[in-house]
Coordinates of C-alpha atoms and ligand atoms in Angstrom, one line a residue:
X442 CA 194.4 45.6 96.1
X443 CA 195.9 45.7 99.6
X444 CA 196.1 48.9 100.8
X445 CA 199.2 50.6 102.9
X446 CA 197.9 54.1 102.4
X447 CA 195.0 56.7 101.4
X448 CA 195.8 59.8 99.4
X449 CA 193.2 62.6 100.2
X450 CA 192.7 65.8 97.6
X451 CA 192.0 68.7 98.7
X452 CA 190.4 71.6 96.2
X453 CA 189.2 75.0 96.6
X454 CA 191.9 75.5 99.0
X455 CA 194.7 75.8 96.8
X456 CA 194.0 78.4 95.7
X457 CA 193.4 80.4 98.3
X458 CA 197.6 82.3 98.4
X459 CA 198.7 83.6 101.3
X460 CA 196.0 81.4 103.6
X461 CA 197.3 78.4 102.1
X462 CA 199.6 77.1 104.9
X463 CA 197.2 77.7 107.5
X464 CA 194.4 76.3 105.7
X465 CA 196.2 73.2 104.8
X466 CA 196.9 73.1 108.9
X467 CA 193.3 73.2 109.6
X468 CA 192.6 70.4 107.2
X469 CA 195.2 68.3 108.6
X470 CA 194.2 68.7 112.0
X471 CA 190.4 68.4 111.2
X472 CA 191.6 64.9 109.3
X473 CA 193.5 63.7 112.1
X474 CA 190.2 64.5 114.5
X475 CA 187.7 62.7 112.0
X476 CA 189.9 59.6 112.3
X477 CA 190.0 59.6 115.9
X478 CA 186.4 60.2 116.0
X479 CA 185.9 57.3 113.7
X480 CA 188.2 54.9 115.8
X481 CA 190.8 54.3 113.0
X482 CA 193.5 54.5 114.9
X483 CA 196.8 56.3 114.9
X484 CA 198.1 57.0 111.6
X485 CA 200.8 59.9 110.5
X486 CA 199.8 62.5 107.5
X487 CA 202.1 63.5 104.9
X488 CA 201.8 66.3 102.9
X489 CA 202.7 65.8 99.1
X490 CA 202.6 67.9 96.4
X491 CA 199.3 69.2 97.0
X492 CA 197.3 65.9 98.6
X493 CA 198.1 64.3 102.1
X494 CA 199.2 60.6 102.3
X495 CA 198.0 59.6 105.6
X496 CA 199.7 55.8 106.5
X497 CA 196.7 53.8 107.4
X498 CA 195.3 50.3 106.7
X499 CA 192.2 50.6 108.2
X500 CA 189.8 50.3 104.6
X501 CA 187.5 52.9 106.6
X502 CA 190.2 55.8 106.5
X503 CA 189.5 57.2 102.7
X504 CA 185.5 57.2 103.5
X505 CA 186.6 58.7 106.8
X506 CA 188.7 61.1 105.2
X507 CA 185.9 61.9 102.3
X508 CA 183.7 63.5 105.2
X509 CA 186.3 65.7 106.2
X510 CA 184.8 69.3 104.7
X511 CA 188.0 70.6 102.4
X512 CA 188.5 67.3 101.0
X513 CA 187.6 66.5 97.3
X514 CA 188.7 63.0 96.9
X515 CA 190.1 59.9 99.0
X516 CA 191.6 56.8 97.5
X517 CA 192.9 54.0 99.2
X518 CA 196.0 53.5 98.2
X519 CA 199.1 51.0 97.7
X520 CA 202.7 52.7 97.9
X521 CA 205.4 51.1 96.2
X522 CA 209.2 52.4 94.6
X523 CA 209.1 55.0 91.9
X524 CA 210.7 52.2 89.5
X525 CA 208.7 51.1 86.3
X526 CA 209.3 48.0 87.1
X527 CA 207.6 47.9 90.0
X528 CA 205.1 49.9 88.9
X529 CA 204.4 47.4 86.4
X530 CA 204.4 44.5 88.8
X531 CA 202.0 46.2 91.0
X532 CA 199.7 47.2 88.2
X533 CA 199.7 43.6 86.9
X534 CA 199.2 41.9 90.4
X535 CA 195.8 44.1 90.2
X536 CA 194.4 43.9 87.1
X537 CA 194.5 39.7 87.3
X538 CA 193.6 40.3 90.7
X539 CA 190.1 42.3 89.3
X540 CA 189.8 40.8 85.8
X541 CA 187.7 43.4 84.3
X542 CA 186.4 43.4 81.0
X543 CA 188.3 46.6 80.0
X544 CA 190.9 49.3 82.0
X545 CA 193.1 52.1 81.8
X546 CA 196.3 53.4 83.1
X547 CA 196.3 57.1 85.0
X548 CA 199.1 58.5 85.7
X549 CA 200.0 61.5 86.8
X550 CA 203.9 63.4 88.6
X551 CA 202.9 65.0 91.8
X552 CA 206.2 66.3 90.9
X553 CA 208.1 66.6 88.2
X554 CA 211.4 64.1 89.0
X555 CA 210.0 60.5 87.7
X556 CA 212.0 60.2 84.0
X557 CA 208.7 59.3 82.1
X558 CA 206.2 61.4 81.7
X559 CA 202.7 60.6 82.7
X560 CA 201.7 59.9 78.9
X561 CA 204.9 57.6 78.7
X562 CA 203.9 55.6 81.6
X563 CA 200.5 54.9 80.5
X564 CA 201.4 54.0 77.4
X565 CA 204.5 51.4 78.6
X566 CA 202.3 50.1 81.7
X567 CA 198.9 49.8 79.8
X568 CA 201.3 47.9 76.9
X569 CA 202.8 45.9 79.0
X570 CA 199.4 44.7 80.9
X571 CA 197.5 43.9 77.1
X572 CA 200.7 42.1 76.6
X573 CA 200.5 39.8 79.9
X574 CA 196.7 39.5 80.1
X575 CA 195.0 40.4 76.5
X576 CA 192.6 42.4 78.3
X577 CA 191.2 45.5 76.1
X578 CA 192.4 49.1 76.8
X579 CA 189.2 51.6 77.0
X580 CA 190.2 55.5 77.4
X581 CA 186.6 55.8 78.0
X582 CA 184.3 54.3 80.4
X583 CA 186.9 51.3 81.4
X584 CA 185.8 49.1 84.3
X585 CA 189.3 49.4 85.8
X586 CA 191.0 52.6 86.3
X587 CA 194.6 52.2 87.7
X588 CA 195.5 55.6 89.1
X589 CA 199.5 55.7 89.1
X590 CA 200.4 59.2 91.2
X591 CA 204.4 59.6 91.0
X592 CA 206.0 61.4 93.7
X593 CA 209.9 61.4 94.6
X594 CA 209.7 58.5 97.6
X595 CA 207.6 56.8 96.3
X596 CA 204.9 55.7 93.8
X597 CA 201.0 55.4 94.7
X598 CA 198.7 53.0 92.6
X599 CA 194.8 53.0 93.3
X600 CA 191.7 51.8 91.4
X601 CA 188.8 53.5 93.5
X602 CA 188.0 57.3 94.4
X603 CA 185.7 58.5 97.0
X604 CA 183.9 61.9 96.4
X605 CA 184.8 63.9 99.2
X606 CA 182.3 66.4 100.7
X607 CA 184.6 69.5 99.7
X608 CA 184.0 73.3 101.3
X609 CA 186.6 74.3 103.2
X610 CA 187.7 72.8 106.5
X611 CA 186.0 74.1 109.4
X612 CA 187.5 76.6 111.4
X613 CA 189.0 78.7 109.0
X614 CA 186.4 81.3 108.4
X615 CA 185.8 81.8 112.2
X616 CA 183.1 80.7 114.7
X617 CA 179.1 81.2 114.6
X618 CA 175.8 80.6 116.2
X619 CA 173.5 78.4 114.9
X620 CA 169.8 79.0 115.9
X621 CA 169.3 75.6 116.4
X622 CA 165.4 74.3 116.5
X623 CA 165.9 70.5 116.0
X624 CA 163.5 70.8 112.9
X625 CA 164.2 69.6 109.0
X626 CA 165.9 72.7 108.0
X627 CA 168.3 73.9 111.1
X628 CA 170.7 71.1 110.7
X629 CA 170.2 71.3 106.9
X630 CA 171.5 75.5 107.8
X631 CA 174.1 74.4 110.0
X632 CA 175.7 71.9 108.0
X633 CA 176.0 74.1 105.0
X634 CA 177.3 76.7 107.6
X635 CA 179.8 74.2 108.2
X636 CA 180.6 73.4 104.7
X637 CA 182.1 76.4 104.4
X638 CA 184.5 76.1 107.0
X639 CA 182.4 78.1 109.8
X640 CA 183.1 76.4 113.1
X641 CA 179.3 76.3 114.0
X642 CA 178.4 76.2 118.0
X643 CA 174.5 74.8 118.1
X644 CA 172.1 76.4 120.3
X645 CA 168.5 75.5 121.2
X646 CA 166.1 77.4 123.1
X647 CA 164.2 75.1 125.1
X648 CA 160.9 74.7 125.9
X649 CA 161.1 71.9 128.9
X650 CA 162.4 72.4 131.6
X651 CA 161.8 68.9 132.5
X652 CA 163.5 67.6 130.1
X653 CA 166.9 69.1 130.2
X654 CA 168.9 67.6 127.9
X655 CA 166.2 65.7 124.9
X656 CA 167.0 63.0 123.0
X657 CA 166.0 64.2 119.6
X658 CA 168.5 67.9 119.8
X659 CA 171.6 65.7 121.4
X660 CA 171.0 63.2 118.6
X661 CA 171.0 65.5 116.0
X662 CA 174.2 66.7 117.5
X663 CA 175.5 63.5 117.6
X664 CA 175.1 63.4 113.7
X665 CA 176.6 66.1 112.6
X666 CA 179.3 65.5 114.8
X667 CA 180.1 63.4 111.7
X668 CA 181.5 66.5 110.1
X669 CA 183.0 68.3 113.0
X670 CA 183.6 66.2 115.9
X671 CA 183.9 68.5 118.3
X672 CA 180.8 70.5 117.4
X673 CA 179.4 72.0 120.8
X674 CA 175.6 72.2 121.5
X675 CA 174.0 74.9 124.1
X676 CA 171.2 75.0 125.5
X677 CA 168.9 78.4 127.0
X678 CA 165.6 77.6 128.9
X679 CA 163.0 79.7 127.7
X680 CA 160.0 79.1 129.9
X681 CA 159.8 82.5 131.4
X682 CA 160.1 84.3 128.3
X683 CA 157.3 82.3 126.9
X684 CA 155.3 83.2 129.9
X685 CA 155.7 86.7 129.8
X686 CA 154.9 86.7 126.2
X687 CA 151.7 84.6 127.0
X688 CA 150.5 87.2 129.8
X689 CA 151.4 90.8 127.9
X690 CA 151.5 90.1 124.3
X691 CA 148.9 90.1 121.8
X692 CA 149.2 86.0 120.4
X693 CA 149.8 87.1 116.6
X694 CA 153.0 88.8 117.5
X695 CA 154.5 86.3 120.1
X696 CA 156.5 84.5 117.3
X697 CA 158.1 87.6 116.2
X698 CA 158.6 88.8 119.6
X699 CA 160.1 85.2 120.6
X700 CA 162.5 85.4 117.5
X701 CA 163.9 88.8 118.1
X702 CA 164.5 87.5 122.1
X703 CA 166.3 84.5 119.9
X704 CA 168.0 87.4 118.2
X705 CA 169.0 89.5 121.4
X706 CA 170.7 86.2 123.5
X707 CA 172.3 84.4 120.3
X708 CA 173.4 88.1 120.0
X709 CA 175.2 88.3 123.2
X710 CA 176.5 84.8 123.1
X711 CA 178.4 85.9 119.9
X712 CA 180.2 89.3 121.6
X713 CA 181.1 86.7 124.3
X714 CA 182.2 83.9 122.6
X715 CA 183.7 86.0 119.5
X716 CA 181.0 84.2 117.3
X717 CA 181.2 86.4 113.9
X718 CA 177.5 85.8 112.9
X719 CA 174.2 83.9 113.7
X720 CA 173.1 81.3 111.3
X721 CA 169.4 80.2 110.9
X722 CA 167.2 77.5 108.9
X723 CA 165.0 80.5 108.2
X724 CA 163.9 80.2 104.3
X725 CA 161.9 82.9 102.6
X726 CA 157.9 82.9 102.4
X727 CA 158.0 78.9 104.3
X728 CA 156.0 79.8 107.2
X729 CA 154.6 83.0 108.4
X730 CA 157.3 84.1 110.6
X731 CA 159.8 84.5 107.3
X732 CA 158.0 86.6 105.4
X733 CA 160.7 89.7 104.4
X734 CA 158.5 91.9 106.3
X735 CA 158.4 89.5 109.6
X736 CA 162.3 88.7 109.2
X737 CA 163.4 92.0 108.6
X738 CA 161.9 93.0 112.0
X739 CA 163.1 89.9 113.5
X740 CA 167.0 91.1 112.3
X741 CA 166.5 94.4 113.6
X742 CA 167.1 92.7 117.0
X743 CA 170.6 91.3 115.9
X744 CA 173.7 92.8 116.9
X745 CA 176.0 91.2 115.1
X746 CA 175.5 89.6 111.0
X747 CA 172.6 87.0 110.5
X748 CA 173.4 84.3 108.1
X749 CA 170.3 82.2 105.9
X750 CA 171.7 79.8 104.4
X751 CA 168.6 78.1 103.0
X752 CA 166.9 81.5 102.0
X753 CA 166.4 80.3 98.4
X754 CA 165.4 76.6 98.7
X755 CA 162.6 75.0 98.2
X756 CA 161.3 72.7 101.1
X757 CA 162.2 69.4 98.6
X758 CA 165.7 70.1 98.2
X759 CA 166.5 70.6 102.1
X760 CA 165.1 67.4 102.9
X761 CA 167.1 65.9 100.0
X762 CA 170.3 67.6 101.9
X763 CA 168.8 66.0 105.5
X764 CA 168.6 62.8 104.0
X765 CA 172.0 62.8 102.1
X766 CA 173.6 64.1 105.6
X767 CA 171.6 61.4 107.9
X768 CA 169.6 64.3 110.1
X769 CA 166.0 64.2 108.6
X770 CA 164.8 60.7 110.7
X771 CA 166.0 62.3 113.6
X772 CA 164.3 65.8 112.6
X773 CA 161.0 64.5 112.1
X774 CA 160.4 62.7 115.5
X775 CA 157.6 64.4 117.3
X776 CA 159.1 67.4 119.8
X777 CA 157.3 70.4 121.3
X778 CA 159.8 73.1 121.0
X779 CA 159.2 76.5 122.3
X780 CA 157.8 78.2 119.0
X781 CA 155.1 75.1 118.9
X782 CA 153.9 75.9 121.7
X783 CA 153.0 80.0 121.1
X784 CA 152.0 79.3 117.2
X785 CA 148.9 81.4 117.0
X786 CA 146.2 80.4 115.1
X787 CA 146.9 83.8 112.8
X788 CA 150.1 84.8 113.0
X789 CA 151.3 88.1 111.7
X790 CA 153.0 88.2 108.2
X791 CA 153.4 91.7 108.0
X792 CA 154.5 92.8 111.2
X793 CA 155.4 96.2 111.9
X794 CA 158.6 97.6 113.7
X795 CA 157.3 99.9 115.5
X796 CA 154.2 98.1 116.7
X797 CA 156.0 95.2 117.5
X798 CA 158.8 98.0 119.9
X799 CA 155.7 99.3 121.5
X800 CA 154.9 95.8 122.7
X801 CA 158.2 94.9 123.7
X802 CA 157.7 97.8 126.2
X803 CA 155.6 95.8 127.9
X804 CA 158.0 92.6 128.5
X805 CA 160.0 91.8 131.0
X806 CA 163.9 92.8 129.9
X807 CA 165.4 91.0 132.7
X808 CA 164.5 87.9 131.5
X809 CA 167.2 87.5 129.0
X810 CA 169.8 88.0 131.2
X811 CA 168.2 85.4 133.4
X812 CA 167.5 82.9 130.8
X813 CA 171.6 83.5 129.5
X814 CA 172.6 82.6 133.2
X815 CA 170.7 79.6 133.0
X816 CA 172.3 78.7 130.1
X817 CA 173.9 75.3 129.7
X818 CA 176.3 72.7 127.3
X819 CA 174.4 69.8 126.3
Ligands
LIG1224 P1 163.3 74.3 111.3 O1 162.9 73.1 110.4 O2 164.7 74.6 111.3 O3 162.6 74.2 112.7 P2 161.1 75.9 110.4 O4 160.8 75.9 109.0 O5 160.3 75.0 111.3 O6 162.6 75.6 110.6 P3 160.7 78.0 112.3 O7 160.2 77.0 113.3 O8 160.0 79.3 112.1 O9 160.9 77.4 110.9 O10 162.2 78.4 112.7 C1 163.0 79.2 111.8 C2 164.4 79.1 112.4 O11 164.4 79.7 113.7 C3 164.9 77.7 112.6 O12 165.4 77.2 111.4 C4 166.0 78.0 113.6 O13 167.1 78.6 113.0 C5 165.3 79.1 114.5 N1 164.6 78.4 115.7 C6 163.3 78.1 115.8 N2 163.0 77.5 116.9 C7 164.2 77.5 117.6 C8 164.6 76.9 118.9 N3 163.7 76.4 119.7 N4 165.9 77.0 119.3 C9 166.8 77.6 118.4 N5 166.5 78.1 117.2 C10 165.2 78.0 116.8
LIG1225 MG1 160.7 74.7 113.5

């Protein structure tokens, strides 16, 4: 089927009354980005009836589309006149174009103008194609589907649907900080943050100084840029901090101690970047540091709402998710990040609040307001 068009579905925000303008804004714009991104070229997007019609040839705009978060569905396809017999002619023209063993006809009125209903023009259109070809209608499980969606200019035929990613498009639950370690499950925690329309700001706390800008974090940014193109990556140098932790803490406590530092900069970064939460791959009981005892001291160094979106999976599923989302290659290259290097041999899993506040006396405080100034965009 030549293609002049994609429709694009959108779900979950529908429903969502009085946001549903802005929304549907949001998800227009984040469309329009993802096609750029993904050199299809200029194209307009209409808005009808509850889907967007965006004019372009290019066969890579519906899978384009489909990773657009807010979308459900993306066909390519073919617009012709609202006329039966048209539609008729179109329909045939595919079906001895495909030859399939068996088909249907869907239609459906994005509005309710066309004369026939949607029943009425399967049942003349699918007639009229076992007439012209004697191939055998199958409600169920047909090789061919022919979508017919009627609208008032104009009527749209497809034959193939691309599952969307769904969510909601990003931007319209607000900004947040992702604790970003270049591990399996950060961009796993990130991309679900995403998902549900959070416009997520990555940020790594590196160990390197050498190494400014590594390949594996800007590559990992690079892919889920595939979901929000602009998605912005910064970095904070930690080598200091580490130190200081090194020289005047005891080593079972330097993770936790690290974490809640983690805790105190992403912290700031959100009350000056109006970032409503921090977001992080912890997940309960996987390593020592995320026992509830260790990450309820750990938030207790948050100002502002910590968000866990992996809490309840098992390690299995996440990298199912990394895979499905093209990060986990990437996230299992070899990289000494800063919590590598001060893993102690025994690590606290019960760590105590006011033990670990009595260390903390010890530690240089100035530190994080150097390591924010020496903060950078990757
Ligand atoms: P990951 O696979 O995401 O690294 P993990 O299971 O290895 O997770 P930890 O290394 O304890 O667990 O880290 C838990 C979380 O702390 C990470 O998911 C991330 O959100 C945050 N984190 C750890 N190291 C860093 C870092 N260097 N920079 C930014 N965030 C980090
Ligand atoms: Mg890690």
């Amino acid at each position: 089927m030549e293609q002049s068009c994609v429709l694009v579905r959108y779900g979950e925000i529908a429903l969502k009354g009085g946001n549903k303008g802005m929304f549907e804004r949001r998800l227009k714009d984040n469309i329009k980005k993802m096609l750029e991104r993904d050199g299809i070229g200029e194209c307009t997007i209409e808005r009808i009836s509850g889907r967007f019609v965006l004019n372009a040839k290019n066969p890579n705009a519906a899978s384009s589309a489909a990773r657009v978060f807010g979308v459900t569905s993306a066909s390519p396809a073919l617009k012709i006149r609202p006329a039966l017999e048209d539609i008729k002619a179109a329909a045939l023209e595919i079906i001895r174009d495909v030859k399939p063993s068996s088909f249907r006809v869907t239609a459906g009125r994005l509005d309710k103008t066309f004369r026939m209903t949607s029943v009425e023009v399967n049942n003349t259109v699918g007639g009229y194609l076992k007439d012209e070809t004697g191939c055998t209608v199958r409600l169920r499980g047909a090789e061919l589907d022919i979508g017919i969606d009627l609208a008032k200019d104009g009527a749209y035929i497809h034959t193939h649907r691309i599952e969307g990613v769904g969510g909601l498009p990003v931007g319209v639950s607000g900004k947040v900080l992702c604790l970003f370690s270049g591990g399996i499950d950060s961009p796993v925690a990130a991309y679900l943050a995403l998902k549900r329309g959070c416009d997520v700001t990555l940020l790594h706390f590196i160990h390197d100084e050498k190494n400014p800008k590594p390949g594996k974090i800007q590559e990992l940014q690079e892919k889920l840029a595939a979901y929000h193109p602009s998605i912005k990556l910064l970095y904070i140098p930690t080598g200091k901090i580490e130190k200081d932790l090194v020289m005047n803490a005891q080593s079972k406590y330097r993770i936790i101690l690290l974490r809640r530092i983690f805790m105190r900069i992403a912290s700031r970064l959100c009350h000056k970047t109006g970032a409503k939460a921090i977001v992080t791959g912890d997940n309960i009981g996987q390593v020592a540091s995320q026992t509830l005892d260790n990450l309820n001291v750990i938030d207790e160094a948050a100002g502002v709402l910590t968000i866990r979106p992996l809490a309840g999976f098992d390690k299995r599923e996440i990298i199912d998710i990394a895979n499905k989302i093209g990060t986990y290659e990437t996230s299992i290259q070899q990289y000494t990040d800063c919590c590598n290097f001060l893993l102690p041999q025994h690590p606290e899993t019960k760590a105590d609040l006011a033990t670990v506040k009595k260390i903390e006396e010890q530690l240089d405080e100035t530190l994080i307001e150097a390591a924010l100034d020496k903060g950078y965009e990757g």
